[in-house]
Amino acid sequence: LHIAILASMLSLIVYWLIRDSHKVRNLSGRHVFITGCDTGLGNSLAKWLDKRGFCVIAACATEKGGQELQSCSSLSLKTVNLNLADSNSIARAVVFVTKETAGKGLFGLVSNAEGTAAVAPTDWLRIEDFHSVLDVSLLGLIEITLKLLPLLKKAEGRVVNLISAKGLMAFVGGGHSLAKWGMEAFSDTLRIEMQHFGVKVSIVEHGFFKAGVVNSEVIQKYLLRLWNRLTPEIRDSYGEKYFVE
């Protein structure tokens, strides 16, 4: 019994020593670029990393979001406007990050942004409803990752893609799950390819969390708009009872 207890204590000590050796040290001067920082998880992460000494570059979709984030952060936190559906906006953000890192390279890229997507039966949707989320949450994140890879390779940094449970299961129509599944595949491929350059690629599959109050009236109005634009054939196949319930 005593030998078992001693072995357990030694194993625990070894575990903590190994874990401690993987902690990131000398945070000062290390740049981390985060997308989707107006609200929610990206916003909270930007503040958290800023307090721990990282040089945070936070990408916001709106000027208001950037101003509010800067007002409650240190002077070292920088913000940049970013529309992931616009290649020109992505190019401008990459120029900004390149200037801010000043030849040091990029220590971390955290991809978090989500496009707006219709949540409805698939045959209620049009191709533009899929573009509204895939252009941001998949293609936009891939594009900015590709353009920042030279800076990440220079610093032997890391890519962290925040992907919700929608990357593991599909339970509603629309582009959300498609985007998340696509980012899973992109991340897995990139991880293998970047090992040679010392760049780590991680996926954080977070659960659902309450980011704001869900307005049922807004959702109902949105579904009503989708219902009203359907062809008579599709409406008849579902029936009024389906929509009301």
PDB file of C-alpha atoms in Angstrom, residues 1-244:
ATOM      1  CA  LEU A   1       0.000   0.000   0.000  1.00  0.00           C
ATOM      2  CA  HIS A   2       2.794   2.414   0.946  1.00  0.00           C
ATOM      3  CA  ILE A   3       4.618   1.613  -2.297  1.00  0.00           C
ATOM      4  CA  ALA A   4       1.429   2.326  -4.288  1.00  0.00           C
ATOM      5  CA  ILE A   5       0.946   5.673  -2.521  1.00  0.00           C
ATOM      6  CA  LEU A   6       4.604   6.621  -3.105  1.00  0.00           C
ATOM      7  CA  ALA A   7       4.352   5.650  -6.774  1.00  0.00           C
ATOM      8  CA  SER A   8       1.207   7.754  -7.147  1.00  0.00           C
ATOM      9  CA  MET A   9       2.894  10.773  -5.535  1.00  0.00           C
ATOM     10  CA  LEU A  10       5.942  10.423  -7.788  1.00  0.00           C
ATOM     11  CA  SER A  11       3.720  10.137 -10.865  1.00  0.00           C
ATOM     12  CA  LEU A  12       1.869  13.288  -9.814  1.00  0.00           C
ATOM     13  CA  ILE A  13       5.143  15.181  -9.309  1.00  0.00           C
ATOM     14  CA  VAL A  14       6.411  14.084 -12.743  1.00  0.00           C
ATOM     15  CA  TYR A  15       3.090  15.121 -14.297  1.00  0.00           C
ATOM     16  CA  TRP A  16       3.261  18.607 -12.770  1.00  0.00           C
ATOM     17  CA  LEU A  17       6.907  19.032 -13.826  1.00  0.00           C
ATOM     18  CA  ILE A  18       6.089  18.084 -17.415  1.00  0.00           C
ATOM     19  CA  ARG A  19       3.016  20.326 -17.429  1.00  0.00           C
ATOM     20  CA  ASP A  20       4.966  23.246 -15.999  1.00  0.00           C
ATOM     21  CA  SER A  21       7.668  22.862 -18.665  1.00  0.00           C
ATOM     22  CA  HIS A  22       5.049  23.513 -21.368  1.00  0.00           C
ATOM     23  CA  LYS A  23       3.933  26.848 -19.941  1.00  0.00           C
ATOM     24  CA  VAL A  24       4.576  29.855 -22.154  1.00  0.00           C
ATOM     25  CA  ARG A  25       7.089  32.181 -20.506  1.00  0.00           C
ATOM     26  CA  ASN A  26       8.365  35.659 -21.340  1.00  0.00           C
ATOM     27  CA  LEU A  27       4.998  36.847 -22.603  1.00  0.00           C
ATOM     28  CA  SER A  28       6.143  40.423 -23.115  1.00  0.00           C
ATOM     29  CA  GLY A  29       6.512  41.279 -26.776  1.00  0.00           C
ATOM     30  CA  ARG A  30       4.675  38.208 -28.048  1.00  0.00           C
ATOM     31  CA  HIS A  31       1.951  39.178 -30.507  1.00  0.00           C
ATOM     32  CA  VAL A  32      -1.387  37.374 -30.735  1.00  0.00           C
ATOM     33  CA  PHE A  33      -3.967  38.181 -33.400  1.00  0.00           C
ATOM     34  CA  ILE A  34      -7.607  37.328 -32.590  1.00  0.00           C
ATOM     35  CA  THR A  35     -10.594  37.538 -34.930  1.00  0.00           C
ATOM     36  CA  GLY A  36     -14.181  38.201 -33.863  1.00  0.00           C
ATOM     37  CA  CYS A  37     -13.463  40.456 -30.888  1.00  0.00           C
ATOM     38  CA  ASP A  38     -16.529  42.709 -30.907  1.00  0.00           C
ATOM     39  CA  THR A  39     -18.334  40.550 -28.358  1.00  0.00           C
ATOM     40  CA  GLY A  40     -18.430  37.080 -26.862  1.00  0.00           C
ATOM     41  CA  LEU A  41     -15.549  34.647 -26.634  1.00  0.00           C
ATOM     42  CA  GLY A  42     -13.126  36.640 -28.799  1.00  0.00           C
ATOM     43  CA  ASN A  43     -13.716  39.789 -26.773  1.00  0.00           C
ATOM     44  CA  SER A  44     -13.164  37.993 -23.461  1.00  0.00           C
ATOM     45  CA  LEU A  45     -10.031  36.261 -24.721  1.00  0.00           C
ATOM     46  CA  ALA A  46      -8.528  39.540 -25.968  1.00  0.00           C
ATOM     47  CA  LYS A  47      -8.982  41.109 -22.528  1.00  0.00           C
ATOM     48  CA  TRP A  48      -7.621  38.025 -20.741  1.00  0.00           C
ATOM     49  CA  LEU A  49      -4.471  37.797 -22.871  1.00  0.00           C
ATOM     50  CA  ASP A  50      -3.951  41.558 -22.611  1.00  0.00           C
ATOM     51  CA  LYS A  51      -3.923  41.348 -18.808  1.00  0.00           C
ATOM     52  CA  ARG A  52      -1.305  38.595 -18.975  1.00  0.00           C
ATOM     53  CA  GLY A  53       1.151  40.662 -20.947  1.00  0.00           C
ATOM     54  CA  PHE A  54       0.614  39.580 -24.548  1.00  0.00           C
ATOM     55  CA  CYS A  55       0.623  42.178 -27.308  1.00  0.00           C
ATOM     56  CA  VAL A  56      -2.929  41.609 -28.489  1.00  0.00           C
ATOM     57  CA  ILE A  57      -4.141  42.630 -31.935  1.00  0.00           C
ATOM     58  CA  ALA A  58      -7.920  42.329 -31.881  1.00  0.00           C
ATOM     59  CA  ALA A  59      -9.904  42.238 -35.119  1.00  0.00           C
ATOM     60  CA  CYS A  60     -13.392  43.737 -34.855  1.00  0.00           C
ATOM     61  CA  ALA A  61     -16.145  43.871 -37.443  1.00  0.00           C
ATOM     62  CA  THR A  62     -17.278  47.339 -36.296  1.00  0.00           C
ATOM     63  CA  GLU A  63     -15.532  50.510 -35.167  1.00  0.00           C
ATOM     64  CA  LYS A  64     -17.799  50.614 -32.114  1.00  0.00           C
ATOM     65  CA  GLY A  65     -16.647  47.146 -31.075  1.00  0.00           C
ATOM     66  CA  GLY A  66     -13.000  48.158 -31.392  1.00  0.00           C
ATOM     67  CA  GLN A  67     -13.473  51.382 -29.430  1.00  0.00           C
ATOM     68  CA  GLU A  68     -15.299  49.649 -26.571  1.00  0.00           C
ATOM     69  CA  LEU A  69     -12.595  46.981 -26.341  1.00  0.00           C
ATOM     70  CA  GLN A  70      -9.788  49.546 -26.280  1.00  0.00           C
ATOM     71  CA  SER A  71     -11.550  51.559 -23.589  1.00  0.00           C
ATOM     72  CA  CYS A  72     -11.245  48.696 -21.092  1.00  0.00           C
ATOM     73  CA  SER A  73      -7.818  47.356 -22.093  1.00  0.00           C
ATOM     74  CA  SER A  74      -4.185  48.403 -21.809  1.00  0.00           C
ATOM     75  CA  LEU A  75      -2.463  50.692 -24.290  1.00  0.00           C
ATOM     76  CA  SER A  76      -0.605  47.732 -25.788  1.00  0.00           C
ATOM     77  CA  LEU A  77      -3.821  46.216 -27.151  1.00  0.00           C
ATOM     78  CA  LYS A  78      -4.445  47.278 -30.734  1.00  0.00           C
ATOM     79  CA  THR A  79      -7.602  46.879 -32.780  1.00  0.00           C
ATOM     80  CA  VAL A  80      -8.152  46.626 -36.511  1.00  0.00           C
ATOM     81  CA  ASN A  81     -11.347  46.554 -38.548  1.00  0.00           C
ATOM     82  CA  LEU A  82     -11.844  43.268 -40.369  1.00  0.00           C
ATOM     83  CA  ASN A  83     -14.518  41.967 -42.714  1.00  0.00           C
ATOM     84  CA  LEU A  84     -13.647  38.346 -43.392  1.00  0.00           C
ATOM     85  CA  ALA A  85     -15.953  38.257 -46.410  1.00  0.00           C
ATOM     86  CA  ASP A  86     -13.819  40.948 -48.111  1.00  0.00           C
ATOM     87  CA  SER A  87     -10.357  40.034 -49.435  1.00  0.00           C
ATOM     88  CA  ASN A  88      -9.323  43.712 -49.468  1.00  0.00           C
ATOM     89  CA  SER A  89     -10.206  44.050 -45.787  1.00  0.00           C
ATOM     90  CA  ILE A  90      -8.213  40.905 -45.029  1.00  0.00           C
ATOM     91  CA  ALA A  91      -5.215  42.280 -46.945  1.00  0.00           C
ATOM     92  CA  ARG A  92      -5.341  45.557 -44.979  1.00  0.00           C
ATOM     93  CA  ALA A  93      -5.494  43.649 -41.677  1.00  0.00           C
ATOM     94  CA  VAL A  94      -2.474  41.549 -42.672  1.00  0.00           C
ATOM     95  CA  VAL A  95      -0.499  44.732 -43.460  1.00  0.00           C
ATOM     96  CA  PHE A  96      -1.472  46.116 -40.035  1.00  0.00           C
ATOM     97  CA  VAL A  97      -0.364  42.927 -38.243  1.00  0.00           C
ATOM     98  CA  THR A  98       2.911  42.875 -40.200  1.00  0.00           C
ATOM     99  CA  LYS A  99       3.699  46.434 -39.110  1.00  0.00           C
ATOM    100  CA  GLU A 100       2.747  45.795 -35.486  1.00  0.00           C
ATOM    101  CA  THR A 101       4.907  42.688 -35.191  1.00  0.00           C
ATOM    102  CA  ALA A 102       7.891  44.650 -36.583  1.00  0.00           C
ATOM    103  CA  GLY A 103       9.849  41.695 -37.914  1.00  0.00           C
ATOM    104  CA  LYS A 104       9.293  39.488 -34.847  1.00  0.00           C
ATOM    105  CA  GLY A 105       6.689  37.296 -36.469  1.00  0.00           C
ATOM    106  CA  LEU A 106       3.298  36.316 -35.051  1.00  0.00           C
ATOM    107  CA  PHE A 107       3.238  34.177 -31.909  1.00  0.00           C
ATOM    108  CA  GLY A 108      -0.453  33.273 -32.133  1.00  0.00           C
ATOM    109  CA  LEU A 109      -3.471  33.400 -34.418  1.00  0.00           C
ATOM    110  CA  VAL A 110      -6.851  32.724 -32.803  1.00  0.00           C
ATOM    111  CA  SER A 111      -9.705  32.322 -35.283  1.00  0.00           C
ATOM    112  CA  ASN A 112     -13.091  32.860 -33.742  1.00  0.00           C
ATOM    113  CA  ALA A 113     -15.368  34.849 -36.090  1.00  0.00           C
ATOM    114  CA  GLU A 114     -18.750  33.547 -37.211  1.00  0.00           C
ATOM    115  CA  GLY A 115     -20.864  34.656 -40.135  1.00  0.00           C
ATOM    116  CA  THR A 116     -24.598  35.108 -39.930  1.00  0.00           C
ATOM    117  CA  ALA A 117     -26.565  32.082 -41.062  1.00  0.00           C
ATOM    118  CA  ALA A 118     -30.155  31.108 -41.483  1.00  0.00           C
ATOM    119  CA  VAL A 119     -31.320  28.376 -39.124  1.00  0.00           C
ATOM    120  CA  ALA A 120     -34.138  26.627 -40.948  1.00  0.00           C
ATOM    121  CA  PRO A 121     -34.922  23.473 -42.928  1.00  0.00           C
ATOM    122  CA  THR A 122     -32.441  23.130 -45.779  1.00  0.00           C
ATOM    123  CA  ASP A 123     -34.971  23.430 -48.603  1.00  0.00           C
ATOM    124  CA  TRP A 124     -36.166  26.750 -47.185  1.00  0.00           C
ATOM    125  CA  LEU A 125     -32.765  28.235 -47.972  1.00  0.00           C
ATOM    126  CA  ARG A 126     -31.032  29.726 -50.991  1.00  0.00           C
ATOM    127  CA  ILE A 127     -27.369  29.590 -51.926  1.00  0.00           C
ATOM    128  CA  GLU A 128     -26.809  33.143 -50.640  1.00  0.00           C
ATOM    129  CA  ASP A 129     -27.896  31.976 -47.189  1.00  0.00           C
ATOM    130  CA  PHE A 130     -24.973  29.533 -47.235  1.00  0.00           C
ATOM    131  CA  HIS A 131     -22.559  32.174 -48.569  1.00  0.00           C
ATOM    132  CA  SER A 132     -23.429  34.488 -45.667  1.00  0.00           C
ATOM    133  CA  VAL A 133     -21.756  32.108 -43.220  1.00  0.00           C
ATOM    134  CA  LEU A 134     -19.267  30.132 -45.347  1.00  0.00           C
ATOM    135  CA  ASP A 135     -17.636  33.280 -46.760  1.00  0.00           C
ATOM    136  CA  VAL A 136     -16.800  34.382 -43.211  1.00  0.00           C
ATOM    137  CA  SER A 137     -16.602  31.319 -40.968  1.00  0.00           C
ATOM    138  CA  LEU A 138     -14.775  29.085 -43.458  1.00  0.00           C
ATOM    139  CA  LEU A 139     -13.297  30.791 -46.511  1.00  0.00           C
ATOM    140  CA  GLY A 140     -12.510  34.064 -44.729  1.00  0.00           C
ATOM    141  CA  LEU A 141     -10.735  32.332 -41.855  1.00  0.00           C
ATOM    142  CA  ILE A 142      -8.814  30.134 -44.281  1.00  0.00           C
ATOM    143  CA  GLU A 143      -7.746  33.158 -46.332  1.00  0.00           C
ATOM    144  CA  ILE A 144      -6.431  35.161 -43.396  1.00  0.00           C
ATOM    145  CA  THR A 145      -4.657  32.074 -42.020  1.00  0.00           C
ATOM    146  CA  LEU A 146      -2.892  31.518 -45.351  1.00  0.00           C
ATOM    147  CA  LYS A 147      -1.769  35.146 -45.505  1.00  0.00           C
ATOM    148  CA  LEU A 148      -0.452  35.107 -41.928  1.00  0.00           C
ATOM    149  CA  LEU A 149       1.442  31.817 -42.224  1.00  0.00           C
ATOM    150  CA  PRO A 150       4.766  33.522 -43.114  1.00  0.00           C
ATOM    151  CA  LEU A 151       4.598  35.526 -39.857  1.00  0.00           C
ATOM    152  CA  LEU A 152       3.603  32.438 -37.875  1.00  0.00           C
ATOM    153  CA  LYS A 153       6.460  30.411 -39.358  1.00  0.00           C
ATOM    154  CA  LYS A 154       8.921  33.188 -38.530  1.00  0.00           C
ATOM    155  CA  ALA A 155       7.965  33.121 -34.845  1.00  0.00           C
ATOM    156  CA  GLU A 156       7.321  29.360 -34.735  1.00  0.00           C
ATOM    157  CA  GLY A 157       3.925  30.338 -33.428  1.00  0.00           C
ATOM    158  CA  ARG A 158       0.624  28.604 -33.134  1.00  0.00           C
ATOM    159  CA  VAL A 159      -2.820  28.619 -34.737  1.00  0.00           C
ATOM    160  CA  VAL A 160      -5.823  28.081 -32.473  1.00  0.00           C
ATOM    161  CA  ASN A 161      -9.186  27.590 -34.169  1.00  0.00           C
ATOM    162  CA  LEU A 162     -12.177  27.931 -31.861  1.00  0.00           C
ATOM    163  CA  ILE A 163     -14.824  25.555 -33.150  1.00  0.00           C
ATOM    164  CA  SER A 164     -18.076  24.872 -31.339  1.00  0.00           C
ATOM    165  CA  ALA A 165     -19.865  21.552 -31.030  1.00  0.00           C
ATOM    166  CA  LYS A 166     -21.367  22.298 -34.454  1.00  0.00           C
ATOM    167  CA  GLY A 167     -18.063  21.000 -35.798  1.00  0.00           C
ATOM    168  CA  LEU A 168     -18.878  17.566 -34.413  1.00  0.00           C
ATOM    169  CA  MET A 169     -22.566  17.193 -35.214  1.00  0.00           C
ATOM    170  CA  ALA A 170     -25.174  18.597 -37.586  1.00  0.00           C
ATOM    171  CA  PHE A 171     -28.616  19.259 -36.150  1.00  0.00           C
ATOM    172  CA  VAL A 172     -29.965  22.293 -38.061  1.00  0.00           C
ATOM    173  CA  GLY A 173     -30.004  23.303 -41.693  1.00  0.00           C
ATOM    174  CA  GLY A 174     -27.805  26.084 -43.026  1.00  0.00           C
ATOM    175  CA  GLY A 175     -24.092  26.743 -43.224  1.00  0.00           C
ATOM    176  CA  HIS A 176     -22.985  26.732 -39.576  1.00  0.00           C
ATOM    177  CA  SER A 177     -22.150  23.038 -39.346  1.00  0.00           C
ATOM    178  CA  LEU A 178     -20.657  23.058 -42.853  1.00  0.00           C
ATOM    179  CA  ALA A 179     -18.285  25.862 -41.858  1.00  0.00           C
ATOM    180  CA  LYS A 180     -17.255  24.165 -38.623  1.00  0.00           C
ATOM    181  CA  TRP A 181     -16.681  20.787 -40.258  1.00  0.00           C
ATOM    182  CA  GLY A 182     -14.621  22.523 -42.948  1.00  0.00           C
ATOM    183  CA  MET A 183     -12.449  24.259 -40.330  1.00  0.00           C
ATOM    184  CA  GLU A 184     -11.903  20.907 -38.590  1.00  0.00           C
ATOM    185  CA  ALA A 185     -10.565  19.413 -41.839  1.00  0.00           C
ATOM    186  CA  PHE A 186      -8.483  22.498 -42.663  1.00  0.00           C
ATOM    187  CA  SER A 187      -6.948  22.516 -39.171  1.00  0.00           C
ATOM    188  CA  ASP A 188      -6.082  18.810 -39.248  1.00  0.00           C
ATOM    189  CA  THR A 189      -4.346  19.157 -42.622  1.00  0.00           C
ATOM    190  CA  LEU A 190      -2.513  22.340 -41.625  1.00  0.00           C
ATOM    191  CA  ARG A 191      -1.292  20.754 -38.374  1.00  0.00           C
ATOM    192  CA  ILE A 192       0.533  18.006 -40.275  1.00  0.00           C
ATOM    193  CA  GLU A 193       2.023  20.378 -42.837  1.00  0.00           C
ATOM    194  CA  MET A 194       3.221  22.977 -40.331  1.00  0.00           C
ATOM    195  CA  GLN A 195       5.022  20.550 -37.995  1.00  0.00           C
ATOM    196  CA  HIS A 196       8.165  20.892 -40.099  1.00  0.00           C
ATOM    197  CA  PHE A 197       8.198  24.654 -39.455  1.00  0.00           C
ATOM    198  CA  GLY A 198       7.592  24.439 -35.705  1.00  0.00           C
ATOM    199  CA  VAL A 199       4.091  25.915 -35.999  1.00  0.00           C
ATOM    200  CA  LYS A 200       1.480  24.284 -33.776  1.00  0.00           C
ATOM    201  CA  VAL A 201      -2.154  24.027 -34.896  1.00  0.00           C
ATOM    202  CA  SER A 202      -4.863  23.366 -32.318  1.00  0.00           C
ATOM    203  CA  ILE A 203      -8.633  23.047 -32.317  1.00  0.00           C
ATOM    204  CA  VAL A 204     -10.624  24.109 -29.255  1.00  0.00           C
ATOM    205  CA  GLU A 205     -14.050  22.507 -29.460  1.00  0.00           C
ATOM    206  CA  HIS A 206     -16.050  24.520 -26.953  1.00  0.00           C
ATOM    207  CA  GLY A 207     -19.602  23.778 -25.894  1.00  0.00           C
ATOM    208  CA  PHE A 208     -22.573  26.069 -26.140  1.00  0.00           C
ATOM    209  CA  PHE A 209     -22.639  29.099 -23.893  1.00  0.00           C
ATOM    210  CA  LYS A 210     -25.004  31.987 -23.429  1.00  0.00           C
ATOM    211  CA  ALA A 211     -23.484  34.932 -25.270  1.00  0.00           C
ATOM    212  CA  GLY A 212     -26.598  37.077 -25.091  1.00  0.00           C
ATOM    213  CA  VAL A 213     -30.337  37.040 -24.617  1.00  0.00           C
ATOM    214  CA  VAL A 214     -32.133  35.109 -27.343  1.00  0.00           C
ATOM    215  CA  ASN A 215     -34.982  37.168 -28.746  1.00  0.00           C
ATOM    216  CA  SER A 216     -37.682  34.695 -29.756  1.00  0.00           C
ATOM    217  CA  GLU A 217     -39.663  37.402 -31.561  1.00  0.00           C
ATOM    218  CA  VAL A 218     -36.703  38.177 -33.830  1.00  0.00           C
ATOM    219  CA  ILE A 219     -36.261  34.481 -34.627  1.00  0.00           C
ATOM    220  CA  GLN A 220     -39.974  34.125 -35.323  1.00  0.00           C
ATOM    221  CA  LYS A 221     -39.980  37.127 -37.679  1.00  0.00           C
ATOM    222  CA  TYR A 222     -36.932  35.743 -39.479  1.00  0.00           C
ATOM    223  CA  LEU A 223     -38.553  32.338 -39.970  1.00  0.00           C
ATOM    224  CA  LEU A 224     -41.733  34.052 -41.158  1.00  0.00           C
ATOM    225  CA  ARG A 225     -39.729  35.940 -43.791  1.00  0.00           C
ATOM    226  CA  LEU A 226     -38.181  32.672 -44.989  1.00  0.00           C
ATOM    227  CA  TRP A 227     -41.616  31.002 -45.011  1.00  0.00           C
ATOM    228  CA  ASN A 228     -43.149  33.809 -47.061  1.00  0.00           C
ATOM    229  CA  ARG A 229     -40.494  33.605 -49.758  1.00  0.00           C
ATOM    230  CA  LEU A 230     -40.945  29.846 -50.278  1.00  0.00           C
ATOM    231  CA  THR A 231     -42.608  28.539 -53.395  1.00  0.00           C
ATOM    232  CA  PRO A 232     -46.188  27.298 -52.937  1.00  0.00           C
ATOM    233  CA  GLU A 233     -44.985  23.741 -53.607  1.00  0.00           C
ATOM    234  CA  ILE A 234     -42.520  23.787 -50.692  1.00  0.00           C
ATOM    235  CA  ARG A 235     -45.013  25.469 -48.330  1.00  0.00           C
ATOM    236  CA  ASP A 236     -47.646  22.888 -49.202  1.00  0.00           C
ATOM    237  CA  SER A 237     -45.198  20.028 -48.610  1.00  0.00           C
ATOM    238  CA  TYR A 238     -44.660  21.243 -45.026  1.00  0.00           C
ATOM    239  CA  GLY A 239     -48.099  22.638 -44.304  1.00  0.00           C
ATOM    240  CA  GLU A 240     -49.136  25.594 -42.161  1.00  0.00           C
ATOM    241  CA  LYS A 241     -49.248  23.387 -39.061  1.00  0.00           C
ATOM    242  CA  TYR A 242     -45.498  22.665 -39.363  1.00  0.00           C
ATOM    243  CA  PHE A 243     -44.637  26.370 -39.391  1.00  0.00           C
ATOM    244  CA  VAL A 244     -46.976  27.307 -36.513  1.00  0.00           C
TER     245      VAL A 244
END
